[in-house]
């Protein structure tokens, strides 16, 4: 490695004020950062560096070369981060209070649970361990799988095994007991599942190896956004912070020109919603891809954009076959838009 490379480690593409005062000490480890002012290497990433520059007491020594202006800028950034964290916590409490979620059944009290567990041959702990075994799960529906496990967890804390366990008498054990029988806790679990399950499905799509996922990523991400909004009763104040995080993480990773072009050229989405062709963002991405695929070949670019894409939009020729329509009804393991187009 050259001296230039070692003196200038990789810098993250971020507008966080902390990067004015730091670089990565090791390009492969974002946790190790180096102060540009005093050259001190710290563990803890950009947040710890801002504490270092601001002379924030308690976690790290202050930078000996930090000016009053530098201290003020980093202190303001730390205060803003603390404020946002407080707002997120307040937002969660508001959601918990206002979003109507299915509550634990009134008859699901400890006495009922106690009577149920007496009729089981397996111990509650053994039964729960069996229920979380991935090989024994036949459902990909997280909500349904957990509404099952809720009962098993509550049975555990009402069982003889739990009462005989030394931890049941400890402070933590009592907290665990109170949590397992708390309606508020399970309503929170329900909310988390309803919000994150749509995103989990997108991640599962990426992880799967049965068929290429590129043509589905943008469309399924859009679907996840809509499902999250519905889960939060279309209350913008509740869903906006979540959608904003998704958009920030997806930017330039799941919404690039290739993703958008694949979304447009997937009949599964376009044949259900032809208005996609009027989305300037999608069509600009399509043109960008054509220009990248056929650089300086204006004849081919013209053929694709002004002739072939028009056939696709109008469902001319093979695109208008009944086989195309019925083949795009359901996105299952057998669906392959490329094979449909070939046929």
mmCIF file of C-alpha atoms in Angstrom:
data_model
loop_
_atom_site.group_PDB
_atom_site.id
_atom_site.type_symbol
_atom_site.label_atom_id
_atom_site.label_comp_id
_atom_site.label_asym_id
_atom_site.label_seq_id
_atom_site.Cartn_x
_atom_site.Cartn_y
_atom_site.Cartn_z
ATOM 1 C CA UNK A 1 0.000 0.000 0.000
ATOM 2 C CA UNK A 2 1.359 3.434 -0.895
ATOM 3 C CA UNK A 3 1.947 6.131 1.697
ATOM 4 C CA UNK A 4 -0.811 8.214 0.126
ATOM 5 C CA UNK A 5 -3.328 5.428 0.631
ATOM 6 C CA UNK A 6 -2.253 4.789 4.241
ATOM 7 C CA UNK A 7 -2.387 8.483 5.151
ATOM 8 C CA UNK A 8 -5.875 8.866 3.660
ATOM 9 C CA UNK A 9 -8.047 5.920 4.724
ATOM 10 C CA UNK A 10 -11.511 5.461 3.267
ATOM 11 C CA UNK A 11 -14.004 8.169 4.171
ATOM 12 C CA UNK A 12 -17.717 7.423 4.293
ATOM 13 C CA UNK A 13 -20.025 9.279 1.918
ATOM 14 C CA UNK A 14 -21.929 11.119 4.632
ATOM 15 C CA UNK A 15 -22.813 14.702 5.470
ATOM 16 C CA UNK A 16 -22.485 14.060 9.212
ATOM 17 C CA UNK A 17 -20.414 16.820 10.809
ATOM 18 C CA UNK A 18 -18.207 14.198 12.449
ATOM 19 C CA UNK A 19 -16.524 13.417 9.127
ATOM 20 C CA UNK A 20 -15.040 16.917 9.130
ATOM 21 C CA UNK A 21 -12.770 15.737 11.935
ATOM 22 C CA UNK A 22 -12.199 12.042 11.250
ATOM 23 C CA UNK A 23 -11.176 9.378 8.763
ATOM 24 C CA UNK A 24 -11.326 5.623 9.065
ATOM 25 C CA UNK A 25 -8.205 4.299 10.729
ATOM 26 C CA UNK A 26 -8.862 0.966 9.007
ATOM 27 C CA UNK A 27 -10.894 0.894 5.758
ATOM 28 C CA UNK A 28 -12.247 -2.533 6.726
ATOM 29 C CA UNK A 29 -13.444 -1.471 10.191
ATOM 30 C CA UNK A 30 -15.909 1.415 10.450
ATOM 31 C CA UNK A 31 -15.675 1.296 14.253
ATOM 32 C CA UNK A 32 -12.045 2.473 14.296
ATOM 33 C CA UNK A 33 -11.696 6.178 13.490
ATOM 34 C CA UNK A 34 -8.783 8.603 13.521
ATOM 35 C CA UNK A 35 -9.005 12.247 14.578
ATOM 36 C CA UNK A 36 -7.709 14.597 11.871
ATOM 37 C CA UNK A 37 -6.728 17.170 14.471
ATOM 38 C CA UNK A 38 -4.762 15.226 17.101
ATOM 39 C CA UNK A 39 -4.320 11.921 15.180
ATOM 40 C CA UNK A 40 -5.797 9.928 18.089
ATOM 41 C CA UNK A 41 -7.405 6.598 17.104
ATOM 42 C CA UNK A 42 -10.734 5.841 18.768
ATOM 43 C CA UNK A 43 -13.151 2.934 18.941
ATOM 44 C CA UNK A 44 -16.845 3.720 18.738
ATOM 45 C CA UNK A 45 -17.245 5.270 15.318
ATOM 46 C CA UNK A 46 -18.460 8.720 14.383
ATOM 47 C CA UNK A 47 -20.550 9.269 17.538
ATOM 48 C CA UNK A 48 -17.543 8.758 19.803
ATOM 49 C CA UNK A 49 -15.468 11.077 17.595
ATOM 50 C CA UNK A 50 -17.984 13.894 18.042
ATOM 51 C CA UNK A 51 -17.758 13.371 21.798
ATOM 52 C CA UNK A 52 -13.970 13.560 21.492
ATOM 53 C CA UNK A 53 -14.082 16.852 19.558
ATOM 54 C CA UNK A 54 -16.791 18.371 21.786
ATOM 55 C CA UNK A 55 -14.915 17.400 24.995
ATOM 56 C CA UNK A 56 -17.936 15.396 26.074
ATOM 57 C CA UNK A 57 -16.969 13.995 29.476
ATOM 58 C CA UNK A 58 -17.392 10.391 30.527
ATOM 59 C CA UNK A 59 -16.571 8.197 27.527
ATOM 60 C CA UNK A 60 -13.491 9.607 25.839
ATOM 61 C CA UNK A 61 -10.722 12.164 26.387
ATOM 62 C CA UNK A 62 -11.226 15.517 24.691
ATOM 63 C CA UNK A 63 -9.199 16.486 21.622
ATOM 64 C CA UNK A 64 -6.310 18.726 22.658
ATOM 65 C CA UNK A 65 -6.436 20.587 19.323
ATOM 66 C CA UNK A 66 -10.190 21.131 19.152
ATOM 67 C CA UNK A 67 -11.173 24.812 18.895
ATOM 68 C CA UNK A 68 -14.193 26.391 20.549
ATOM 69 C CA UNK A 69 -15.925 26.453 17.167
ATOM 70 C CA UNK A 70 -15.250 22.743 16.620
ATOM 71 C CA UNK A 71 -16.522 21.953 20.110
ATOM 72 C CA UNK A 72 -19.713 23.922 19.508
ATOM 73 C CA UNK A 73 -20.440 22.240 16.167
ATOM 74 C CA UNK A 74 -20.018 18.732 17.533
ATOM 75 C CA UNK A 75 -21.930 19.510 20.719
ATOM 76 C CA UNK A 76 -24.827 20.803 18.602
ATOM 77 C CA UNK A 77 -24.735 17.581 16.532
ATOM 78 C CA UNK A 78 -24.764 15.446 19.691
ATOM 79 C CA UNK A 79 -27.672 17.440 21.132
ATOM 80 C CA UNK A 80 -29.596 17.029 17.878
ATOM 81 C CA UNK A 81 -29.026 13.258 17.914
ATOM 82 C CA UNK A 82 -30.234 13.107 21.511
ATOM 83 C CA UNK A 83 -33.312 15.136 20.581
ATOM 84 C CA UNK A 84 -34.147 12.817 17.677
ATOM 85 C CA UNK A 85 -33.781 9.778 19.898
ATOM 86 C CA UNK A 86 -36.183 11.322 22.398
ATOM 87 C CA UNK A 87 -38.646 12.111 19.594
ATOM 88 C CA UNK A 88 -38.463 8.506 18.331
ATOM 89 C CA UNK A 89 -39.229 7.232 21.823
ATOM 90 C CA UNK A 90 -42.155 9.639 22.160
ATOM 91 C CA UNK A 91 -43.388 8.599 18.717
ATOM 92 C CA UNK A 92 -43.334 4.937 19.745
ATOM 93 C CA UNK A 93 -45.369 5.713 22.858
ATOM 94 C CA UNK A 94 -47.915 7.620 20.765
ATOM 95 C CA UNK A 95 -48.228 4.719 18.359
ATOM 96 C CA UNK A 96 -48.729 2.306 21.240
ATOM 97 C CA UNK A 97 -51.503 4.499 22.599
ATOM 98 C CA UNK A 98 -53.315 5.353 19.353
ATOM 99 C CA UNK A 99 -52.925 2.403 16.987
ATOM 100 C CA UNK A 100 -55.768 -0.053 17.488
ATOM 101 C CA UNK A 101 -54.275 -3.510 17.811
ATOM 102 C CA UNK A 102 -55.905 -6.826 18.680
ATOM 103 C CA UNK A 103 -55.698 -7.182 22.458
ATOM 104 C CA UNK A 104 -55.045 -10.336 24.404
ATOM 105 C CA UNK A 105 -58.271 -12.225 24.905
ATOM 106 C CA UNK A 106 -59.990 -11.563 28.214
ATOM 107 C CA UNK A 107 -60.184 -15.289 28.988
ATOM 108 C CA UNK A 108 -56.437 -15.681 28.499
ATOM 109 C CA UNK A 109 -55.698 -15.154 32.195
ATOM 110 C CA UNK A 110 -53.263 -17.153 34.235
ATOM 111 C CA UNK A 111 -55.897 -19.557 35.528
ATOM 112 C CA UNK A 112 -56.941 -20.522 32.013
ATOM 113 C CA UNK A 113 -53.335 -20.895 30.958
ATOM 114 C CA UNK A 114 -52.653 -22.962 34.071
ATOM 115 C CA UNK A 115 -55.478 -25.346 33.232
ATOM 116 C CA UNK A 116 -54.266 -25.705 29.660
ATOM 117 C CA UNK A 117 -50.730 -26.579 30.636
ATOM 118 C CA UNK A 118 -51.934 -29.423 32.878
ATOM 119 C CA UNK A 119 -53.409 -31.158 29.829
ATOM 120 C CA UNK A 120 -50.149 -31.122 27.886
ATOM 121 C CA UNK A 121 -47.761 -34.041 27.855
ATOM 122 C CA UNK A 122 -44.691 -31.959 27.031
ATOM 123 C CA UNK A 123 -43.330 -29.490 29.563
ATOM 124 C CA UNK A 124 -43.950 -25.824 28.604
ATOM 125 C CA UNK A 125 -40.266 -25.107 28.105
ATOM 126 C CA UNK A 126 -39.798 -28.211 25.921
ATOM 127 C CA UNK A 127 -42.905 -27.332 23.946
ATOM 128 C CA UNK A 128 -41.739 -23.765 23.296
ATOM 129 C CA UNK A 129 -38.287 -24.988 22.283
ATOM 130 C CA UNK A 130 -39.976 -27.295 19.788
ATOM 131 C CA UNK A 131 -42.177 -24.483 18.458
ATOM 132 C CA UNK A 132 -39.207 -22.270 17.561
ATOM 133 C CA UNK A 133 -37.366 -25.041 15.723
ATOM 134 C CA UNK A 134 -37.218 -23.774 12.117
ATOM 135 C CA UNK A 135 -37.520 -27.314 10.754
ATOM 136 C CA UNK A 136 -40.842 -27.764 12.545
ATOM 137 C CA UNK A 137 -42.377 -24.539 11.213
ATOM 138 C CA UNK A 138 -44.614 -24.921 8.166
ATOM 139 C CA UNK A 139 -45.681 -21.313 7.935
ATOM 140 C CA UNK A 140 -43.873 -18.226 6.688
ATOM 141 C CA UNK A 141 -46.482 -15.995 8.323
ATOM 142 C CA UNK A 142 -44.628 -14.428 11.234
ATOM 143 C CA UNK A 143 -47.746 -12.987 12.810
ATOM 144 C CA UNK A 144 -49.516 -16.343 12.974
ATOM 145 C CA UNK A 145 -46.406 -18.163 14.173
ATOM 146 C CA UNK A 146 -45.945 -15.718 17.080
ATOM 147 C CA UNK A 147 -49.786 -15.499 18.074
ATOM 148 C CA UNK A 148 -49.098 -19.339 18.742
ATOM 149 C CA UNK A 149 -45.812 -18.663 20.588
ATOM 150 C CA UNK A 150 -47.365 -15.992 22.744
ATOM 151 C CA UNK A 151 -49.461 -18.666 24.418
ATOM 152 C CA UNK A 152 -46.471 -20.954 24.843
ATOM 153 C CA UNK A 153 -44.402 -18.182 26.446
ATOM 154 C CA UNK A 154 -47.213 -17.305 28.825
ATOM 155 C CA UNK A 155 -47.596 -20.971 29.722
ATOM 156 C CA UNK A 156 -43.923 -21.131 30.663
ATOM 157 C CA UNK A 157 -44.234 -18.512 33.408
ATOM 158 C CA UNK A 158 -47.362 -20.217 34.772
ATOM 159 C CA UNK A 159 -45.805 -23.683 34.897
ATOM 160 C CA UNK A 160 -44.436 -25.796 37.724
ATOM 161 C CA UNK A 161 -41.064 -25.736 35.985
ATOM 162 C CA UNK A 162 -40.958 -21.951 36.238
ATOM 163 C CA UNK A 163 -42.111 -21.877 39.855
ATOM 164 C CA UNK A 164 -39.389 -24.344 40.824
ATOM 165 C CA UNK A 165 -36.722 -22.398 38.945
ATOM 166 C CA UNK A 166 -34.544 -20.215 41.181
ATOM 167 C CA UNK A 167 -34.716 -17.374 38.658
ATOM 168 C CA UNK A 168 -38.475 -17.031 39.084
ATOM 169 C CA UNK A 169 -37.881 -15.457 42.501
ATOM 170 C CA UNK A 170 -35.259 -12.998 41.295
ATOM 171 C CA UNK A 171 -35.973 -9.415 40.273
ATOM 172 C CA UNK A 172 -35.312 -10.203 36.603
ATOM 173 C CA UNK A 173 -37.501 -13.289 36.829
ATOM 174 C CA UNK A 174 -40.386 -11.263 38.221
ATOM 175 C CA UNK A 175 -39.930 -8.698 35.446
ATOM 176 C CA UNK A 176 -40.002 -11.501 32.866
ATOM 177 C CA UNK A 177 -43.201 -12.860 34.429
ATOM 178 C CA UNK A 178 -44.860 -9.440 34.351
ATOM 179 C CA UNK A 179 -43.822 -8.991 30.724
ATOM 180 C CA UNK A 180 -45.194 -12.342 29.573
ATOM 181 C CA UNK A 181 -48.638 -11.649 31.046
ATOM 182 C CA UNK A 182 -48.737 -8.013 29.919
ATOM 183 C CA UNK A 183 -51.242 -7.058 27.225
ATOM 184 C CA UNK A 184 -49.185 -3.942 26.436
ATOM 185 C CA UNK A 185 -46.090 -6.040 25.684
ATOM 186 C CA UNK A 186 -47.913 -8.352 23.290
ATOM 187 C CA UNK A 187 -49.635 -5.455 21.575
ATOM 188 C CA UNK A 188 -46.169 -4.022 20.998
ATOM 189 C CA UNK A 189 -44.994 -7.340 19.535
ATOM 190 C CA UNK A 190 -48.018 -7.346 17.250
ATOM 191 C CA UNK A 191 -47.215 -3.820 16.077
ATOM 192 C CA UNK A 192 -43.578 -4.712 15.379
ATOM 193 C CA UNK A 193 -44.597 -7.755 13.363
ATOM 194 C CA UNK A 194 -47.122 -5.825 11.316
ATOM 195 C CA UNK A 195 -44.540 -3.156 10.503
ATOM 196 C CA UNK A 196 -41.475 -5.315 9.892
ATOM 197 C CA UNK A 197 -43.013 -8.396 8.306
ATOM 198 C CA UNK A 198 -43.435 -6.670 4.898
ATOM 199 C CA UNK A 199 -39.736 -5.721 4.988
ATOM 200 C CA UNK A 200 -38.783 -9.240 6.026
ATOM 201 C CA UNK A 201 -40.534 -10.561 2.918
ATOM 202 C CA UNK A 202 -38.395 -8.277 0.750
ATOM 203 C CA UNK A 203 -35.224 -9.491 2.490
ATOM 204 C CA UNK A 204 -36.348 -13.090 2.067
ATOM 205 C CA UNK A 205 -36.822 -12.429 -1.643
ATOM 206 C CA UNK A 206 -33.232 -11.186 -1.894
ATOM 207 C CA UNK A 207 -31.973 -14.140 0.128
ATOM 208 C CA UNK A 208 -33.850 -16.742 -1.921
ATOM 209 C CA UNK A 209 -32.098 -18.597 -4.713
ATOM 210 C CA UNK A 210 -35.062 -20.077 -6.591
ATOM 211 C CA UNK A 211 -35.191 -17.308 -9.173
ATOM 212 C CA UNK A 212 -33.525 -13.936 -9.887
ATOM 213 C CA UNK A 213 -34.837 -11.217 -7.569
ATOM 214 C CA UNK A 214 -33.752 -8.058 -9.426
ATOM 215 C CA UNK A 215 -37.023 -7.729 -11.377
ATOM 216 C CA UNK A 216 -39.076 -7.891 -8.166
ATOM 217 C CA UNK A 217 -37.111 -5.808 -5.650
ATOM 218 C CA UNK A 218 -38.473 -2.344 -6.406
ATOM 219 C CA UNK A 219 -42.050 -3.550 -6.831
ATOM 220 C CA UNK A 220 -42.034 -5.544 -3.597
ATOM 221 C CA UNK A 221 -40.421 -2.647 -1.738
ATOM 222 C CA UNK A 222 -43.276 -0.421 -2.922
ATOM 223 C CA UNK A 223 -45.738 -3.059 -1.731
ATOM 224 C CA UNK A 224 -44.006 -3.196 1.668
ATOM 225 C CA UNK A 225 -44.321 0.585 2.021
ATOM 226 C CA UNK A 226 -48.066 0.403 1.356
ATOM 227 C CA UNK A 227 -48.564 -2.493 3.785
ATOM 228 C CA UNK A 228 -46.736 -0.598 6.526
ATOM 229 C CA UNK A 229 -48.970 2.428 5.955
ATOM 230 C CA UNK A 230 -52.050 0.217 6.203
ATOM 231 C CA UNK A 231 -50.722 -1.447 9.366
ATOM 232 C CA UNK A 232 -50.459 2.013 10.934
ATOM 233 C CA UNK A 233 -53.986 2.985 9.795
ATOM 234 C CA UNK A 234 -52.568 5.371 7.149
ATOM 235 C CA UNK A 235 -51.662 7.786 9.928
ATOM 236 C CA UNK A 236 -48.878 9.823 8.319
ATOM 237 C CA UNK A 237 -47.450 10.969 11.643
ATOM 238 C CA UNK A 238 -46.898 7.310 12.564
ATOM 239 C CA UNK A 239 -45.671 5.827 9.303
ATOM 240 C CA UNK A 240 -43.606 8.755 7.979
ATOM 241 C CA UNK A 241 -40.507 8.153 10.199
ATOM 242 C CA UNK A 242 -40.470 4.461 9.223
ATOM 243 C CA UNK A 243 -40.897 5.114 5.501
ATOM 244 C CA UNK A 244 -38.172 7.766 5.690
ATOM 245 C CA UNK A 245 -35.707 5.244 7.125
ATOM 246 C CA UNK A 246 -36.610 2.718 4.409
ATOM 247 C CA UNK A 247 -36.129 5.327 1.682
ATOM 248 C CA UNK A 248 -32.763 6.395 3.085
ATOM 249 C CA UNK A 249 -31.496 2.811 3.256
ATOM 250 C CA UNK A 250 -32.837 1.905 -0.193
ATOM 251 C CA UNK A 251 -31.463 5.012 -1.910
ATOM 252 C CA UNK A 252 -28.875 4.105 -4.556
ATOM 253 C CA UNK A 253 -29.057 0.460 -3.466
ATOM 254 C CA UNK A 254 -32.562 -0.799 -4.269
ATOM 255 C CA UNK A 255 -33.874 2.060 -6.381
ATOM 256 C CA UNK A 256 -31.154 2.453 -9.010
ATOM 257 C CA UNK A 257 -31.861 2.648 -12.768
ATOM 258 C CA UNK A 258 -31.471 -1.114 -13.198
ATOM 259 C CA UNK A 259 -34.007 -1.862 -10.422
ATOM 260 C CA UNK A 260 -36.521 0.595 -11.879
ATOM 261 C CA UNK A 261 -36.055 -0.673 -15.425
ATOM 262 C CA UNK A 262 -36.520 -4.262 -14.256
ATOM 263 C CA UNK A 263 -39.676 -3.187 -12.413
ATOM 264 C CA UNK A 264 -41.097 -1.564 -15.572
ATOM 265 C CA UNK A 265 -40.224 -4.562 -17.777
ATOM 266 C CA UNK A 266 -41.774 -7.084 -15.393
ATOM 267 C CA UNK A 267 -45.306 -7.852 -16.719
ATOM 268 C CA UNK A 268 -46.318 -8.915 -13.214
ATOM 269 C CA UNK A 269 -46.380 -5.221 -12.252
ATOM 270 C CA UNK A 270 -46.893 -3.385 -15.537
ATOM 271 C CA UNK A 271 -49.861 -5.428 -16.766
ATOM 272 C CA UNK A 272 -51.626 -4.858 -13.431
ATOM 273 C CA UNK A 273 -50.771 -1.148 -13.330
ATOM 274 C CA UNK A 274 -50.037 0.387 -16.769
ATOM 275 C CA UNK A 275 -49.802 3.810 -15.119
ATOM 276 C CA UNK A 276 -46.189 2.863 -14.326
ATOM 277 C CA UNK A 277 -45.331 4.158 -17.803
ATOM 278 C CA UNK A 278 -46.309 7.673 -16.686
ATOM 279 C CA UNK A 279 -43.864 7.655 -13.773
ATOM 280 C CA UNK A 280 -41.050 9.925 -14.945
ATOM 281 C CA UNK A 281 -38.596 8.398 -12.454
ATOM 282 C CA UNK A 282 -39.189 4.902 -13.825
ATOM 283 C CA UNK A 283 -39.031 5.904 -17.481
ATOM 284 C CA UNK A 284 -35.901 8.026 -17.012
ATOM 285 C CA UNK A 285 -34.279 4.950 -15.463
ATOM 286 C CA UNK A 286 -35.362 2.879 -18.444
ATOM 287 C CA UNK A 287 -33.792 5.336 -20.906
ATOM 288 C CA UNK A 288 -30.615 5.483 -18.809
ATOM 289 C CA UNK A 289 -30.269 1.692 -18.930
ATOM 290 C CA UNK A 290 -30.808 1.559 -22.694
ATOM 291 C CA UNK A 291 -28.109 4.203 -23.169
ATOM 292 C CA UNK A 292 -25.750 2.236 -20.909
ATOM 293 C CA UNK A 293 -26.460 -1.095 -22.616
ATOM 294 C CA UNK A 294 -25.985 0.283 -26.134
ATOM 295 C CA UNK A 295 -23.534 3.210 -25.856
ATOM 296 C CA UNK A 296 -23.089 5.215 -29.081
ATOM 297 C CA UNK A 297 -25.411 2.826 -30.941
ATOM 298 C CA UNK A 298 -28.261 5.238 -31.596
ATOM 299 C CA UNK A 299 -29.926 2.915 -34.085
ATOM 300 C CA UNK A 300 -30.412 0.203 -31.458
ATOM 301 C CA UNK A 301 -31.404 2.758 -28.825
ATOM 302 C CA UNK A 302 -34.090 4.053 -31.181
ATOM 303 C CA UNK A 303 -35.274 0.496 -31.924
ATOM 304 C CA UNK A 304 -35.648 -0.322 -28.221
ATOM 305 C CA UNK A 305 -37.136 2.962 -26.977
ATOM 306 C CA UNK A 306 -39.338 4.002 -29.885
ATOM 307 C CA UNK A 307 -40.429 0.624 -31.235
ATOM 308 C CA UNK A 308 -39.998 -2.311 -28.851
ATOM 309 C CA UNK A 309 -41.079 -0.491 -25.692
ATOM 310 C CA UNK A 310 -44.150 0.859 -27.503
ATOM 311 C CA UNK A 311 -45.119 -2.720 -28.400
ATOM 312 C CA UNK A 312 -44.743 -3.687 -24.754
ATOM 313 C CA UNK A 313 -46.859 -0.744 -23.575
ATOM 314 C CA UNK A 314 -49.635 -1.461 -26.095
ATOM 315 C CA UNK A 315 -49.419 -5.249 -25.576
ATOM 316 C CA UNK A 316 -48.884 -5.773 -29.289
ATOM 317 C CA UNK A 317 -48.101 -9.193 -30.728
ATOM 318 C CA UNK A 318 -47.074 -11.773 -28.151
ATOM 319 C CA UNK A 319 -47.523 -9.278 -25.329
ATOM 320 C CA UNK A 320 -51.278 -9.362 -25.874
ATOM 321 C CA UNK A 321 -51.703 -13.121 -25.644
ATOM 322 C CA UNK A 322 -54.060 -14.485 -23.025
ATOM 323 C CA UNK A 323 -51.176 -16.632 -21.779
ATOM 324 C CA UNK A 324 -49.337 -13.462 -20.791
ATOM 325 C CA UNK A 325 -52.261 -12.184 -18.724
ATOM 326 C CA UNK A 326 -52.951 -15.385 -16.800
ATOM 327 C CA UNK A 327 -49.219 -15.975 -16.326
ATOM 328 C CA UNK A 328 -48.857 -12.680 -14.477
ATOM 329 C CA UNK A 329 -51.687 -13.165 -12.002
ATOM 330 C CA UNK A 330 -49.620 -14.677 -9.219
ATOM 331 C CA UNK A 331 -45.950 -14.337 -8.311
ATOM 332 C CA UNK A 332 -45.247 -17.894 -7.198
ATOM 333 C CA UNK A 333 -42.270 -20.212 -7.682
ATOM 334 C CA UNK A 334 -43.421 -20.995 -11.222
ATOM 335 C CA UNK A 335 -43.655 -17.388 -12.394
ATOM 336 C CA UNK A 336 -40.887 -16.306 -14.726
ATOM 337 C CA UNK A 337 -41.574 -13.238 -16.901
ATOM 338 C CA UNK A 338 -38.725 -14.139 -19.239
ATOM 339 C CA UNK A 339 -40.250 -17.529 -20.043
ATOM 340 C CA UNK A 340 -43.658 -15.946 -20.562
ATOM 341 C CA UNK A 341 -42.187 -13.504 -23.072
ATOM 342 C CA UNK A 342 -40.419 -16.334 -24.910
ATOM 343 C CA UNK A 343 -43.574 -18.403 -25.141
#
